[in-house]
mmCIF file of C-alpha atoms in Angstrom:
data_model
loop_
_atom_site.group_PDB
_atom_site.id
_atom_site.type_symbol
_atom_site.label_atom_id
_atom_site.label_comp_id
_atom_site.label_asym_id
_atom_site.label_seq_id
_atom_site.Cartn_x
_atom_site.Cartn_y
_atom_site.Cartn_z
ATOM 1 C CA PRO A 1 0.000 0.000 0.000
ATOM 2 C CA THR A 2 1.040 3.580 -0.610
ATOM 3 C CA GLN A 3 2.332 5.259 2.528
ATOM 4 C CA THR A 4 1.276 8.859 3.041
ATOM 5 C CA MET A 5 4.075 10.991 4.426
ATOM 6 C CA ALA A 6 3.028 13.622 6.916
ATOM 7 C CA GLY A 7 4.177 17.123 6.117
ATOM 8 C CA PRO A 8 6.217 19.194 8.548
ATOM 9 C CA ALA A 9 4.275 20.388 11.552
ATOM 10 C CA LEU A 10 3.287 24.038 11.532
ATOM 11 C CA PRO A 11 5.128 26.181 14.077
ATOM 12 C CA GLN A 12 2.981 27.381 16.950
ATOM 13 C CA ILE A 13 3.044 30.425 19.197
ATOM 14 C CA ARG A 14 4.236 28.883 22.467
ATOM 15 C CA SER A 15 4.169 32.022 24.596
ATOM 16 C CA ALA A 16 4.030 35.802 24.443
ATOM 17 C CA ALA A 17 5.767 38.334 26.662
ATOM 18 C CA LEU A 18 3.959 41.686 26.629
ATOM 19 C CA ILE A 19 5.693 45.050 26.902
ATOM 20 C CA GLU A 20 3.401 48.037 27.439
ATOM 21 C CA CYS A 21 4.312 51.453 26.026
ATOM 22 C CA GLY A 22 2.708 54.734 27.007
ATOM 23 C CA GLY A 23 0.012 55.382 29.574
ATOM 24 C CA ASN A 24 -3.678 54.680 29.206
ATOM 25 C CA ARG A 25 -4.883 58.299 29.177
ATOM 26 C CA HIS A 26 -4.236 58.677 25.442
ATOM 27 C CA LYS A 27 -4.753 56.362 22.504
ATOM 28 C CA SER A 28 -2.571 55.391 19.567
ATOM 29 C CA ARG A 29 -3.822 54.410 16.117
ATOM 30 C CA SER A 30 -0.458 53.854 14.423
ATOM 31 C CA CYS A 31 2.977 52.388 15.143
ATOM 32 C CA SER A 32 6.186 51.843 13.183
ATOM 33 C CA TRP A 33 9.655 50.355 13.806
ATOM 34 C CA ASN A 34 12.745 51.994 12.399
ATOM 35 C CA SER A 35 14.933 49.969 10.034
ATOM 36 C CA THR A 36 17.222 48.635 12.777
ATOM 37 C CA GLY A 37 14.468 47.851 15.277
ATOM 38 C CA GLN A 38 16.071 50.167 17.835
ATOM 39 C CA TYR A 39 13.144 52.591 17.974
ATOM 40 C CA LEU A 40 9.377 52.197 17.938
ATOM 41 C CA ALA A 41 7.249 55.203 16.971
ATOM 42 C CA SER A 42 3.655 55.735 18.020
ATOM 43 C CA GLY A 43 1.131 58.377 17.003
ATOM 44 C CA SER A 44 -0.734 59.679 20.027
ATOM 45 C CA SER A 45 -4.048 61.409 20.597
ATOM 46 C CA ASP A 46 -2.248 63.985 22.796
ATOM 47 C CA LYS A 47 -0.739 65.557 19.605
ATOM 48 C CA PHE A 48 2.716 64.020 20.112
ATOM 49 C CA ALA A 49 4.599 61.361 18.228
ATOM 50 C CA LYS A 50 6.268 59.144 20.828
ATOM 51 C CA ILE A 51 9.565 57.299 20.378
ATOM 52 C CA PHE A 52 10.093 54.214 22.550
ATOM 53 C CA SER A 53 12.956 51.861 23.208
ATOM 54 C CA ILE A 54 11.976 48.246 23.828
ATOM 55 C CA ASP A 55 14.364 46.386 26.114
ATOM 56 C CA HIS A 56 15.235 42.817 25.231
ATOM 57 C CA VAL A 57 12.626 40.880 27.169
ATOM 58 C CA SER A 58 12.676 37.121 26.797
ATOM 59 C CA ALA A 59 9.354 35.402 26.221
ATOM 60 C CA VAL A 60 8.046 33.937 29.451
ATOM 61 C CA SER A 61 5.914 30.889 30.003
ATOM 62 C CA SER A 62 2.190 31.455 29.739
ATOM 63 C CA ALA A 63 -0.926 29.355 29.664
ATOM 64 C CA GLN A 64 -1.863 28.063 26.245
ATOM 65 C CA GLN A 65 -5.438 27.050 25.567
ATOM 66 C CA SER A 66 -6.681 26.051 22.103
ATOM 67 C CA GLY A 67 -3.713 27.716 20.455
ATOM 68 C CA THR A 68 -4.123 30.942 22.423
ATOM 69 C CA ALA A 69 -1.032 32.433 24.028
ATOM 70 C CA SER A 70 -2.310 34.301 27.075
ATOM 71 C CA GLY A 71 -0.341 37.445 27.713
ATOM 72 C CA VAL A 72 2.030 37.961 30.607
ATOM 73 C CA VAL A 73 3.108 41.574 31.130
ATOM 74 C CA ALA A 74 6.893 41.356 31.306
ATOM 75 C CA GLY A 75 7.878 45.018 31.262
ATOM 76 C CA THR A 76 7.301 48.511 29.936
ATOM 77 C CA GLY A 77 8.806 50.361 27.014
ATOM 78 C CA ARG A 78 11.016 53.359 27.755
ATOM 79 C CA GLU A 79 9.840 56.627 26.219
ATOM 80 C CA LEU A 80 12.804 58.411 24.659
ATOM 81 C CA GLN A 81 11.175 61.365 22.961
ATOM 82 C CA ALA A 82 7.870 63.110 22.492
ATOM 83 C CA LEU A 83 7.997 64.983 19.191
ATOM 84 C CA SER A 84 5.985 68.199 19.399
ATOM 85 C CA GLY A 85 4.757 70.355 16.547
ATOM 86 C CA HIS A 86 1.399 68.955 15.470
ATOM 87 C CA SER A 87 -1.670 70.822 16.732
ATOM 88 C CA ALA A 88 -4.039 67.823 16.595
ATOM 89 C CA PRO A 89 -3.908 64.059 17.278
ATOM 90 C CA VAL A 90 -1.216 62.201 15.343
ATOM 91 C CA GLU A 91 -2.950 59.525 13.254
ATOM 92 C CA ARG A 92 -0.112 57.955 11.211
ATOM 93 C CA VAL A 93 3.600 57.314 11.785
ATOM 94 C CA ARG A 94 6.103 55.744 9.373
ATOM 95 C CA PHE A 95 9.855 55.339 9.752
ATOM 96 C CA HIS A 96 11.857 55.409 6.529
ATOM 97 C CA PRO A 97 12.624 51.847 5.294
ATOM 98 C CA THR A 98 16.416 52.332 5.251
ATOM 99 C CA GLU A 99 17.239 55.637 6.985
ATOM 100 C CA SER A 100 16.789 54.690 10.629
ATOM 101 C CA ASN A 101 16.615 58.262 11.925
ATOM 102 C CA ILE A 102 13.909 59.641 9.597
ATOM 103 C CA LEU A 103 10.269 59.528 10.716
ATOM 104 C CA CYS A 104 7.150 60.751 8.934
ATOM 105 C CA THR A 105 3.940 61.657 10.791
ATOM 106 C CA ALA A 106 0.438 62.706 9.722
ATOM 107 C CA ALA A 107 -2.097 64.393 11.988
ATOM 108 C CA ASP A 108 -5.601 65.835 12.116
ATOM 109 C CA ASP A 109 -4.114 69.327 11.619
ATOM 110 C CA LYS A 110 -3.907 68.680 7.840
ATOM 111 C CA THR A 111 -0.115 68.394 7.856
ATOM 112 C CA VAL A 112 2.440 65.673 7.243
ATOM 113 C CA ARG A 113 5.814 66.216 8.915
ATOM 114 C CA LEU A 114 9.291 64.721 8.669
ATOM 115 C CA TRP A 115 11.521 64.359 11.724
ATOM 116 C CA ASP A 116 15.138 63.547 12.516
ATOM 117 C CA VAL A 117 15.194 61.394 15.666
ATOM 118 C CA ARG A 118 18.911 60.599 15.740
ATOM 119 C CA ALA A 119 19.852 61.799 19.218
ATOM 120 C CA ALA A 120 18.027 61.075 22.472
ATOM 121 C CA GLY A 121 16.487 64.266 23.816
ATOM 122 C CA THR A 122 16.501 65.945 20.406
ATOM 123 C CA SER A 123 13.564 66.364 18.075
ATOM 124 C CA ARG A 124 13.883 68.235 14.807
ATOM 125 C CA CYS A 125 11.125 68.772 12.297
ATOM 126 C CA ILE A 126 12.921 68.794 8.950
ATOM 127 C CA GLY A 127 10.004 69.075 6.549
ATOM 128 C CA ARG A 128 6.296 69.683 6.268
ATOM 129 C CA ILE A 129 3.575 68.966 3.730
ATOM 130 C CA ASP A 130 0.266 70.819 3.831
ATOM 131 C CA MET A 131 -2.478 68.500 2.644
ATOM 132 C CA GLN A 132 -4.634 69.759 -0.190
ATOM 133 C CA SER A 133 -7.947 68.186 0.786
ATOM 134 C CA GLY A 134 -9.990 68.812 3.913
ATOM 135 C CA GLY A 135 -13.415 69.927 4.989
ATOM 136 C CA LYS A 136 -15.921 67.198 4.180
ATOM 137 C CA HIS A 137 -13.054 64.840 3.323
ATOM 138 C CA GLY A 138 -11.509 65.002 6.787
ATOM 139 C CA ASN A 139 -8.313 66.597 7.994
ATOM 140 C CA GLN A 140 -5.929 63.656 8.150
ATOM 141 C CA ALA A 141 -4.219 61.494 5.566
ATOM 142 C CA ALA A 142 -5.679 58.071 4.900
ATOM 143 C CA SER A 143 -2.142 56.693 4.664
ATOM 144 C CA ILE A 144 1.504 57.715 4.297
ATOM 145 C CA GLU A 145 4.091 55.368 2.770
ATOM 146 C CA TRP A 146 7.755 55.680 1.813
ATOM 147 C CA HIS A 147 9.219 54.626 -1.502
ATOM 148 C CA PRO A 148 11.380 51.499 -0.941
ATOM 149 C CA GLY A 149 14.419 52.921 -2.743
ATOM 150 C CA THR A 150 17.690 52.924 -0.815
ATOM 151 C CA GLY A 151 20.441 55.487 -0.576
ATOM 152 C CA SER A 152 18.353 58.633 -0.050
ATOM 153 C CA VAL A 153 15.231 59.999 1.583
ATOM 154 C CA ARG A 154 13.216 60.850 -1.465
ATOM 155 C CA TYR A 155 9.647 59.895 -2.391
ATOM 156 C CA LEU A 156 6.647 59.765 -0.067
ATOM 157 C CA ALA A 157 3.110 58.802 -1.091
ATOM 158 C CA VAL A 158 0.360 60.634 0.796
ATOM 159 C CA THR A 159 -3.164 59.293 0.306
ATOM 160 C CA GLU A 160 -5.750 61.909 1.163
ATOM 161 C CA LYS A 161 -9.433 61.380 1.812
ATOM 162 C CA ASP A 162 -10.438 63.098 -1.412
ATOM 163 C CA ASP A 163 -9.367 59.787 -3.049
ATOM 164 C CA ALA A 164 -6.182 61.291 -4.444
ATOM 165 C CA VAL A 165 -2.660 59.913 -4.030
ATOM 166 C CA ARG A 166 0.074 62.556 -4.073
ATOM 167 C CA VAL A 167 3.759 61.670 -4.359
ATOM 168 C CA TYR A 168 6.253 64.175 -2.925
ATOM 169 C CA ASP A 169 9.982 64.543 -3.386
ATOM 170 C CA CYS A 170 11.069 65.066 0.218
ATOM 171 C CA ARG A 171 14.259 66.842 -0.836
ATOM 172 C CA ARG A 172 12.111 69.822 -1.860
ATOM 173 C CA LEU A 173 10.054 70.288 1.281
ATOM 174 C CA ASN A 174 12.011 73.188 2.779
ATOM 175 C CA PRO A 175 15.607 74.504 3.005
ATOM 176 C CA THR A 176 16.464 71.952 5.728
ATOM 177 C CA SER A 177 16.161 68.894 3.528
ATOM 178 C CA ALA A 178 15.602 65.341 4.657
ATOM 179 C CA THR A 179 18.529 64.308 2.482
ATOM 180 C CA ALA A 180 20.877 66.547 4.461
ATOM 181 C CA ALA A 181 19.576 65.114 7.712
ATOM 182 C CA ALA A 182 20.085 61.540 6.515
ATOM 183 C CA ALA A 183 23.625 62.382 5.496
ATOM 184 C CA GLY A 184 24.386 63.399 9.066
ATOM 185 C CA ARG A 185 24.273 67.196 8.985
ATOM 186 C CA GLY A 186 24.382 68.616 12.517
ATOM 187 C CA GLY A 187 21.857 70.856 14.190
ATOM 188 C CA GLY A 188 19.264 70.905 16.891
ATOM 189 C CA GLY A 189 21.680 71.748 19.698
ATOM 190 C CA GLY A 190 19.983 69.335 22.101
ATOM 191 C CA ASN A 191 16.758 71.343 22.145
ATOM 192 C CA SER A 192 13.884 68.893 22.661
ATOM 193 C CA ARG A 193 11.207 71.287 21.415
ATOM 194 C CA THR A 194 11.388 73.010 18.069
ATOM 195 C CA ALA A 195 9.514 75.911 16.538
ATOM 196 C CA SER A 196 7.021 75.154 13.802
ATOM 197 C CA PRO A 197 8.687 74.927 10.386
ATOM 198 C CA PRO A 198 7.647 77.147 7.496
ATOM 199 C CA PRO A 199 4.648 75.918 5.514
ATOM 200 C CA GLY A 200 5.402 73.085 3.128
ATOM 201 C CA SER A 201 6.706 74.620 -0.058
ATOM 202 C CA ALA A 202 6.980 71.616 -2.383
ATOM 203 C CA LYS A 203 4.297 70.595 -4.806
ATOM 204 C CA PRO A 204 3.676 66.905 -5.424
ATOM 205 C CA VAL A 205 5.660 65.477 -8.306
ATOM 206 C CA ARG A 206 2.651 63.324 -9.142
ATOM 207 C CA THR A 207 -1.034 63.534 -8.222
ATOM 208 C CA PHE A 208 -3.305 60.609 -9.018
ATOM 209 C CA ALA A 209 -7.071 61.002 -8.765
ATOM 210 C CA LEU A 210 -8.736 57.614 -8.392
ATOM 211 C CA PRO A 211 -12.362 56.852 -9.288
ATOM 212 C CA ASP A 212 -12.817 54.715 -6.170
ATOM 213 C CA ARG A 213 -12.769 55.287 -2.424
ATOM 214 C CA VAL A 214 -9.108 54.835 -1.444
ATOM 215 C CA MET A 215 -8.354 53.327 1.956
ATOM 216 C CA GLU A 216 -4.586 52.804 1.797
ATOM 217 C CA THR A 217 -1.794 53.005 -0.770
ATOM 218 C CA VAL A 218 1.668 51.423 -0.792
ATOM 219 C CA PHE A 219 4.565 51.228 -3.238
ATOM 220 C CA SER A 220 5.323 47.914 -4.899
ATOM 221 C CA PRO A 221 8.560 46.202 -3.737
ATOM 222 C CA SER A 222 10.294 47.374 -6.931
ATOM 223 C CA GLY A 223 9.131 50.944 -6.319
ATOM 224 C CA THR A 224 7.804 51.268 -9.871
ATOM 225 C CA HIS A 225 4.082 50.904 -9.094
ATOM 226 C CA LEU A 226 1.537 52.148 -6.601
ATOM 227 C CA VAL A 227 -0.979 49.694 -5.168
ATOM 228 C CA ALA A 228 -4.173 51.026 -3.605
ATOM 229 C CA GLY A 229 -6.709 49.226 -1.470
ATOM 230 C CA THR A 230 -10.100 50.580 -2.533
ATOM 231 C CA ARG A 231 -13.857 50.276 -2.475
ATOM 232 C CA LEU A 232 -15.199 50.331 -6.025
ATOM 233 C CA SER A 233 -17.715 53.136 -6.508
ATOM 234 C CA SER A 234 -19.790 51.010 -8.882
ATOM 235 C CA THR A 235 -20.273 47.865 -6.789
ATOM 236 C CA GLY A 236 -18.852 48.482 -3.320
ATOM 237 C CA MET A 237 -16.475 45.543 -3.774
ATOM 238 C CA GLY A 238 -12.958 45.694 -2.376
ATOM 239 C CA ALA A 239 -10.321 45.863 -5.103
ATOM 240 C CA LEU A 240 -6.606 46.348 -5.581
ATOM 241 C CA ARG A 241 -5.794 49.028 -8.147
ATOM 242 C CA ILE A 242 -2.219 48.906 -9.472
ATOM 243 C CA TRP A 243 -0.584 51.456 -11.762
ATOM 244 C CA ARG A 244 2.853 52.683 -12.755
ATOM 245 C CA TRP A 245 3.516 55.961 -11.032
ATOM 246 C CA ASP A 246 6.950 57.135 -12.163
ATOM 247 C CA GLY A 247 6.531 57.551 -15.925
ATOM 248 C CA SER A 248 9.782 57.961 -17.819
ATOM 249 C CA SER A 249 12.930 58.326 -15.791
ATOM 250 C CA SER A 250 13.601 61.746 -17.327
ATOM 251 C CA SER A 251 10.326 63.194 -16.046
ATOM 252 C CA ILE A 252 10.864 62.490 -12.356
ATOM 253 C CA GLY A 253 13.264 64.440 -10.223
ATOM 254 C CA GLY A 254 14.114 66.953 -12.932
ATOM 255 C CA ASP A 255 14.248 70.712 -12.545
ATOM 256 C CA ASP A 256 10.874 71.399 -14.132
ATOM 257 C CA GLU A 257 8.577 70.879 -11.150
ATOM 258 C CA ASN A 258 5.476 72.221 -12.863
ATOM 259 C CA LYS A 259 5.817 69.556 -15.557
ATOM 260 C CA ASN A 260 5.603 66.819 -12.915
ATOM 261 C CA SER A 261 2.792 68.073 -10.713
ATOM 262 C CA SER A 262 -0.052 67.634 -13.172
ATOM 263 C CA ASN A 263 -3.159 65.793 -12.038
ATOM 264 C CA VAL A 264 -3.525 62.303 -13.527
ATOM 265 C CA VAL A 265 -6.855 60.507 -13.454
ATOM 266 C CA VAL A 266 -6.193 56.805 -12.911
ATOM 267 C CA ASP A 267 -8.939 54.824 -14.614
ATOM 268 C CA ASP A 268 -9.309 51.245 -15.816
ATOM 269 C CA GLY A 269 -7.262 52.017 -18.909
ATOM 270 C CA ASP A 270 -4.262 53.138 -16.870
ATOM 271 C CA SER A 271 -4.312 50.455 -14.190
ATOM 272 C CA GLN A 272 -4.916 46.833 -13.362
ATOM 273 C CA VAL A 273 -7.832 46.056 -11.044
ATOM 274 C CA TYR A 274 -8.121 42.873 -8.986
ATOM 275 C CA ILE A 275 -11.298 42.169 -7.048
ATOM 276 C CA GLY A 276 -10.365 40.685 -3.695
ATOM 277 C CA HIS A 277 -13.125 41.293 -1.131
ATOM 278 C CA THR A 278 -16.852 41.862 -0.886
ATOM 279 C CA GLY A 279 -16.184 44.959 1.205
ATOM 280 C CA PRO A 280 -13.521 47.700 1.161
ATOM 281 C CA ILE A 281 -9.841 46.757 1.424
ATOM 282 C CA TYR A 282 -8.754 48.566 4.573
ATOM 283 C CA SER A 283 -5.188 47.290 4.910
ATOM 284 C CA LEU A 284 -2.508 45.798 2.650
ATOM 285 C CA ARG A 285 1.166 44.880 2.976
ATOM 286 C CA PHE A 286 3.820 43.291 0.778
ATOM 287 C CA SER A 287 6.025 40.594 2.270
ATOM 288 C CA PRO A 288 9.653 41.607 2.947
ATOM 289 C CA ASP A 289 10.840 39.132 0.298
ATOM 290 C CA GLY A 290 8.508 40.722 -2.271
ATOM 291 C CA THR A 291 6.733 37.506 -3.263
ATOM 292 C CA GLY A 292 3.539 37.870 -1.244
ATOM 293 C CA LEU A 293 0.817 40.434 -0.606
ATOM 294 C CA VAL A 294 -1.750 40.345 2.181
ATOM 295 C CA THR A 295 -5.012 42.304 2.217
ATOM 296 C CA GLY A 296 -7.649 42.750 4.920
ATOM 297 C CA GLY A 297 -11.199 43.772 4.123
ATOM 298 C CA GLY A 298 -14.541 44.911 5.399
ATOM 299 C CA ASP A 299 -15.824 41.381 4.801
ATOM 300 C CA ALA A 300 -13.714 40.174 7.783
ATOM 301 C CA LEU A 301 -11.503 38.136 5.425
ATOM 302 C CA VAL A 302 -7.745 38.200 4.964
ATOM 303 C CA SER A 303 -6.469 37.329 1.483
ATOM 304 C CA LEU A 304 -2.981 36.017 0.696
ATOM 305 C CA TRP A 305 -1.812 36.859 -2.842
ATOM 306 C CA ASP A 306 1.011 35.563 -5.007
ATOM 307 C CA VAL A 307 2.622 38.697 -6.423
ATOM 308 C CA ALA A 308 4.013 37.123 -9.599
ATOM 309 C CA SER A 309 0.602 35.921 -10.771
ATOM 310 C CA MET A 310 -1.634 38.218 -8.688
ATOM 311 C CA VAL A 311 -3.728 35.187 -7.773
ATOM 312 C CA CYS A 312 -5.220 34.869 -4.301
ATOM 313 C CA ARG A 313 -3.804 31.569 -3.075
ATOM 314 C CA ALA A 314 -5.518 31.410 0.339
ATOM 315 C CA THR A 315 -7.922 33.257 2.624
ATOM 316 C CA ILE A 316 -8.126 33.506 6.403
ATOM 317 C CA PRO A 317 -11.770 33.423 7.572
ATOM 318 C CA ARG A 318 -11.289 33.314 11.357
ATOM 319 C CA ARG A 319 -12.303 36.907 12.159
ATOM 320 C CA THR A 320 -15.931 38.048 12.281
ATOM 321 C CA LYS A 321 -15.470 41.850 12.150
ATOM 322 C CA PHE A 322 -13.744 44.015 9.583
ATOM 323 C CA ILE A 323 -9.966 43.775 9.378
ATOM 324 C CA ARG A 324 -8.177 46.814 10.741
ATOM 325 C CA SER A 325 -4.563 45.889 10.034
ATOM 326 C CA VAL A 326 -2.327 43.185 8.551
ATOM 327 C CA ALA A 327 1.445 42.680 8.835
ATOM 328 C CA TYR A 328 4.185 40.296 7.680
ATOM 329 C CA SER A 329 6.971 39.044 9.928
ATOM 330 C CA HIS A 330 10.581 39.913 9.086
ATOM 331 C CA ASP A 331 11.163 36.550 7.386
ATOM 332 C CA SER A 332 7.858 36.642 5.449
ATOM 333 C CA LYS A 333 6.720 33.399 7.114
ATOM 334 C CA LEU A 334 3.971 34.755 9.389
ATOM 335 C CA VAL A 335 1.012 37.080 8.877
ATOM 336 C CA ALA A 336 -0.634 38.936 11.756
ATOM 337 C CA THR A 337 -4.231 40.175 11.595
ATOM 338 C CA SER A 338 -6.175 42.502 13.895
ATOM 339 C CA SER A 339 -9.812 43.519 14.127
ATOM 340 C CA GLU A 340 -12.111 44.803 16.866
ATOM 341 C CA GLU A 341 -12.113 41.327 18.360
ATOM 342 C CA ASP A 342 -9.948 40.066 21.173
ATOM 343 C CA GLY A 343 -6.472 38.910 20.254
ATOM 344 C CA ILE A 344 -4.163 39.026 17.248
ATOM 345 C CA ASP A 345 -4.454 36.159 14.780
ATOM 346 C CA ILE A 346 -1.087 34.746 13.656
ATOM 347 C CA ALA A 347 -1.094 32.625 10.503
ATOM 348 C CA ASN A 348 1.202 30.769 8.132
ATOM 349 C CA SER A 349 1.757 33.204 5.258
ATOM 350 C CA ASP A 350 1.577 30.505 2.564
ATOM 351 C CA THR A 351 -1.535 28.603 3.618
ATOM 352 C CA GLY A 352 -3.322 30.886 6.081
ATOM 353 C CA GLU A 353 -3.389 28.084 8.657
ATOM 354 C CA LYS A 354 -3.510 29.238 12.253
ATOM 355 C CA VAL A 355 -0.229 29.460 14.142
ATOM 356 C CA GLY A 356 -1.672 31.084 17.240
ATOM 357 C CA LEU A 357 -3.841 33.783 18.789
ATOM 358 C CA VAL A 358 -2.042 36.297 20.984
ATOM 359 C CA ARG A 359 -4.018 38.085 23.679
ATOM 360 C CA LEU A 360 -2.846 41.647 24.309
ATOM 361 C CA MET A 361 -3.826 41.840 27.943
ATOM 362 C CA SER A 362 -2.735 40.144 31.109
ATOM 363 C CA ASP A 363 -4.643 37.092 32.275
ATOM 364 C CA GLU A 364 -5.852 39.072 35.298
ATOM 365 C CA LYS A 365 -7.302 41.875 33.178
ATOM 366 C CA ALA A 366 -8.889 39.318 30.843
ATOM 367 C CA ARG A 367 -10.627 37.648 33.797
ATOM 368 C CA ILE A 368 -11.957 41.028 34.986
ATOM 369 C CA ARG A 369 -13.351 41.758 31.536
ATOM 370 C CA ASP A 370 -14.898 38.309 31.420
ATOM 371 C CA ARG A 371 -16.694 38.939 34.734
ATOM 372 C CA MET A 372 -17.973 42.272 33.381
ATOM 373 C CA GLY A 373 -19.509 40.440 30.427
ATOM 374 C CA LEU A 374 -17.006 41.950 27.996
ATOM 375 C CA ALA A 375 -15.167 38.815 26.972
ATOM 376 C CA GLY A 376 -13.786 38.963 23.449
ATOM 377 C CA VAL A 377 -13.817 42.750 23.025
ATOM 378 C CA GLY A 378 -11.265 45.488 23.497
ATOM 379 C CA GLY A 379 -8.257 43.269 22.949
ATOM 380 C CA GLY A 380 -7.554 44.069 19.307
ATOM 381 C CA ALA A 381 -5.410 46.717 17.661
ATOM 382 C CA ASP A 382 -5.753 49.546 15.163
ATOM 383 C CA GLU A 383 -2.398 48.886 13.508
ATOM 384 C CA LEU A 384 0.229 46.143 13.592
ATOM 385 C CA ALA A 385 3.957 46.313 12.847
ATOM 386 C CA PHE A 386 6.435 43.436 13.043
ATOM 387 C CA HIS A 387 9.993 44.122 14.185
ATOM 388 C CA PRO A 388 12.387 44.113 11.190
ATOM 389 C CA ARG A 389 14.592 41.378 12.663
ATOM 390 C CA ALA A 390 12.614 39.326 15.178
ATOM 391 C CA TYR A 391 9.240 37.810 16.042
ATOM 392 C CA VAL A 392 8.248 40.920 17.976
ATOM 393 C CA LEU A 393 4.892 42.493 17.135
ATOM 394 C CA ALA A 394 3.892 46.085 17.968
ATOM 395 C CA CYS A 395 0.156 46.739 18.311
ATOM 396 C CA ALA A 396 -1.298 50.269 18.408
ATOM 397 C CA ARG A 397 -4.223 50.104 20.826
ATOM 398 C CA GLY A 398 -6.482 52.912 19.659
ATOM 399 C CA TYR A 399 -9.771 51.033 19.713
ATOM 400 C CA GLU A 400 -11.848 51.124 22.916
ATOM 401 C CA PRO A 401 -15.347 49.720 22.392
ATOM 402 C CA THR A 402 -17.084 50.342 25.677
ATOM 403 C CA ALA A 403 -18.523 53.273 27.569
ATOM 404 C CA GLN A 404 -16.868 51.885 30.701
ATOM 405 C CA ALA A 405 -13.453 52.800 29.332
ATOM 406 C CA GLY A 406 -12.752 54.868 32.435
ATOM 407 C CA ALA A 407 -12.385 51.771 34.552
ATOM 408 C CA ALA A 408 -8.767 50.735 35.036
ATOM 409 C CA ALA A 409 -9.579 47.199 33.985
ATOM 410 C CA MET A 410 -10.863 48.450 30.637
ATOM 411 C CA GLN A 411 -7.995 50.730 29.698
ATOM 412 C CA SER A 412 -5.206 49.735 27.343
ATOM 413 C CA PRO A 413 -1.697 51.161 26.910
ATOM 414 C CA GLN A 414 -0.973 53.201 23.798
ATOM 415 C CA VAL A 415 1.056 50.358 22.300
ATOM 416 C CA THR A 416 1.442 46.742 23.354
ATOM 417 C CA VAL A 417 4.518 44.902 22.102
ATOM 418 C CA ALA A 418 4.327 41.105 22.047
ATOM 419 C CA ARG A 419 7.581 39.155 21.974
ATOM 420 C CA LEU A 420 6.575 35.821 20.498
ATOM 421 C CA ALA A 421 8.160 32.455 21.176
ATOM 422 C CA VAL A 422 7.575 30.400 18.048
ATOM 423 C CA GLY A 423 8.352 26.705 17.851
#
């Protein structure tokens, strides 16, 4: 008889050590690691962008029930800086993918700002973009994403809520350029608070008006295309819209700025459209190795795509509420998913099979919530970000679903970092 060989066992989340960052008076909806993993940035509702250092905390033993790693609070993150300058809650933070000292933030004050966070105790705003939409569209950017190119701080895609994607050359933002900061130019003098910079002076080098509602936009791994998660205006379906953004090499980065800032309407003739969800695509991320793409939608599904063929090879159906954020691990092997529900789902990035569910609260706090009849809520995250070198997951804890949020048992830190033991 033919003998069936069992495949290799899937790794499982054996335990999770939780590190809590920031107090529970203010909320965070966004988090980002710098390229070395030394710093973790968080956007805060108190109008600051916070920079934390996460000490090396080993994963500790914790109860494991039905694949759930119950959290054990093992320490707190150390706040290094609070970057001041925004006049409204900071909604998005993104460190540059290769320049470890450059941070971008977006806030409800209709501005996007660039910061140099090189030295502890020093914060320097080195550039500012004034968003062009507002009013009925809202005052904050839907997303901000860096171009993946190495060697310079250059292009930044800002998706505004008027369904336009604007690409900026960060070298043109103001006389103190991000390029000079990345090259190590001095300044700041140890002053931890800086005056507001002059209004953003650069125009976008490209503006793309999309016919759909745009939720988030990222650059492709090659940097040649933009990929937007959308809700189609015609059907309400969630779709990926992909188009080449840079045109000919001679038309980008030249001296004629007016030539490059023209508005381009991206329609079906200029782009490729892939239907992926029955509701809007709220979150999308490429794998670090560039071969995979994960999307999370309003239909509570997570889709795993093969980039070469743009075929959805697997879906993750374990959530019941819309997907707020998705993230790949540093080695592209794991995918993390968050929603309004309790816990962070960790899956195999090839098959979508469950690797574990990580609870972002201590067992004691979970028991208190259970007794209050609030089991399964309040333990999710608004945004996820994996450490660039380790199985360490940062979770921005902006969502608070209950009117009893004033109770200590119901409050969450701004960011919870879970150090995962996988085996």
